[in-house]
Amino acid sequence: MKISDIKDITYEKEDNGICTITLNKPKRKNAMSFVTFLEIESVLEDMEADKNARVLII
């Protein structure tokens, strides 16, 4: 899954290496689904490739 295809979470990267994931499914009370796990996996892969990424806040 590409980062641009993510819909169930928001993903932000700051210049200081702090990355943030926010669950974004208010109608489902932010319930975790299989798609949500795939999106988080994509974020982790993106962070792994980014040498500047140091911390992930969920």
mmCIF file of C-alpha atoms in Angstrom:
data_model
loop_
_atom_site.group_PDB
_atom_site.id
_atom_site.type_symbol
_atom_site.label_atom_id
_atom_site.label_comp_id
_atom_site.label_asym_id
_atom_site.label_seq_id
_atom_site.Cartn_x
_atom_site.Cartn_y
_atom_site.Cartn_z
ATOM 1 C CA MET A 1 0.000 0.000 0.000
ATOM 2 C CA LYS A 2 1.281 3.463 -0.866
ATOM 3 C CA ILE A 3 1.366 6.270 1.662
ATOM 4 C CA SER A 4 -0.827 8.328 -0.686
ATOM 5 C CA ASP A 5 -3.561 5.638 -0.495
ATOM 6 C CA ILE A 6 -3.966 5.842 3.292
ATOM 7 C CA LYS A 7 -7.486 6.786 4.415
ATOM 8 C CA ASP A 8 -8.123 5.314 7.894
ATOM 9 C CA ILE A 9 -5.211 7.111 9.556
ATOM 10 C CA THR A 10 -3.356 10.385 9.152
ATOM 11 C CA TYR A 11 0.434 10.297 8.979
ATOM 12 C CA GLU A 12 2.638 13.303 9.570
ATOM 13 C CA LYS A 13 6.437 13.585 9.478
ATOM 14 C CA GLU A 14 8.199 16.554 11.022
ATOM 15 C CA ASP A 15 11.692 17.796 10.211
ATOM 16 C CA ASN A 16 12.916 16.877 13.705
ATOM 17 C CA GLY A 17 12.306 13.144 13.066
ATOM 18 C CA ILE A 18 9.028 12.863 14.962
ATOM 19 C CA CYS A 19 6.302 10.981 13.080
ATOM 20 C CA THR A 20 2.668 10.870 14.158
ATOM 21 C CA ILE A 21 -0.160 8.481 13.300
ATOM 22 C CA THR A 22 -3.700 9.534 14.183
ATOM 23 C CA LEU A 23 -6.605 7.122 13.830
ATOM 24 C CA ASN A 24 -9.187 8.787 11.591
ATOM 25 C CA LYS A 25 -12.403 6.742 11.672
ATOM 26 C CA PRO A 26 -14.679 8.686 14.049
ATOM 27 C CA LYS A 27 -17.891 7.050 12.799
ATOM 28 C CA ARG A 28 -16.489 3.651 13.859
ATOM 29 C CA LYS A 29 -14.991 5.035 17.083
ATOM 30 C CA ASN A 30 -11.522 4.507 15.596
ATOM 31 C CA ALA A 31 -11.921 0.743 15.578
ATOM 32 C CA MET A 32 -8.874 -1.038 14.180
ATOM 33 C CA SER A 33 -9.539 -2.994 10.997
ATOM 34 C CA PHE A 34 -7.340 -5.118 8.771
ATOM 35 C CA VAL A 35 -6.980 -2.116 6.440
ATOM 36 C CA THR A 36 -5.856 0.031 9.377
ATOM 37 C CA PHE A 37 -3.132 -2.495 10.205
ATOM 38 C CA LEU A 38 -1.999 -2.493 6.560
ATOM 39 C CA GLU A 39 -1.825 1.299 6.610
ATOM 40 C CA ILE A 40 0.236 1.280 9.809
ATOM 41 C CA GLU A 41 2.548 -1.284 8.220
ATOM 42 C CA SER A 42 2.999 1.066 5.239
ATOM 43 C CA VAL A 43 3.880 3.908 7.598
ATOM 44 C CA LEU A 44 6.450 1.737 9.385
ATOM 45 C CA GLU A 45 8.011 0.792 6.041
ATOM 46 C CA ASP A 46 8.152 4.473 5.067
ATOM 47 C CA MET A 47 9.797 5.338 8.381
ATOM 48 C CA GLU A 48 12.314 2.532 7.983
ATOM 49 C CA ALA A 49 13.385 3.984 4.630
ATOM 50 C CA ASP A 50 13.644 7.523 6.069
ATOM 51 C CA LYS A 51 16.939 7.948 7.935
ATOM 52 C CA ASN A 52 15.608 11.116 9.610
ATOM 53 C CA ALA A 53 12.619 9.352 11.263
ATOM 54 C CA ARG A 54 13.357 8.653 14.934
ATOM 55 C CA VAL A 55 10.094 8.399 16.881
ATOM 56 C CA LEU A 56 6.530 7.305 16.129
ATOM 57 C CA ILE A 57 3.644 8.632 18.215
ATOM 58 C CA ILE A 58 0.307 6.856 17.823
#
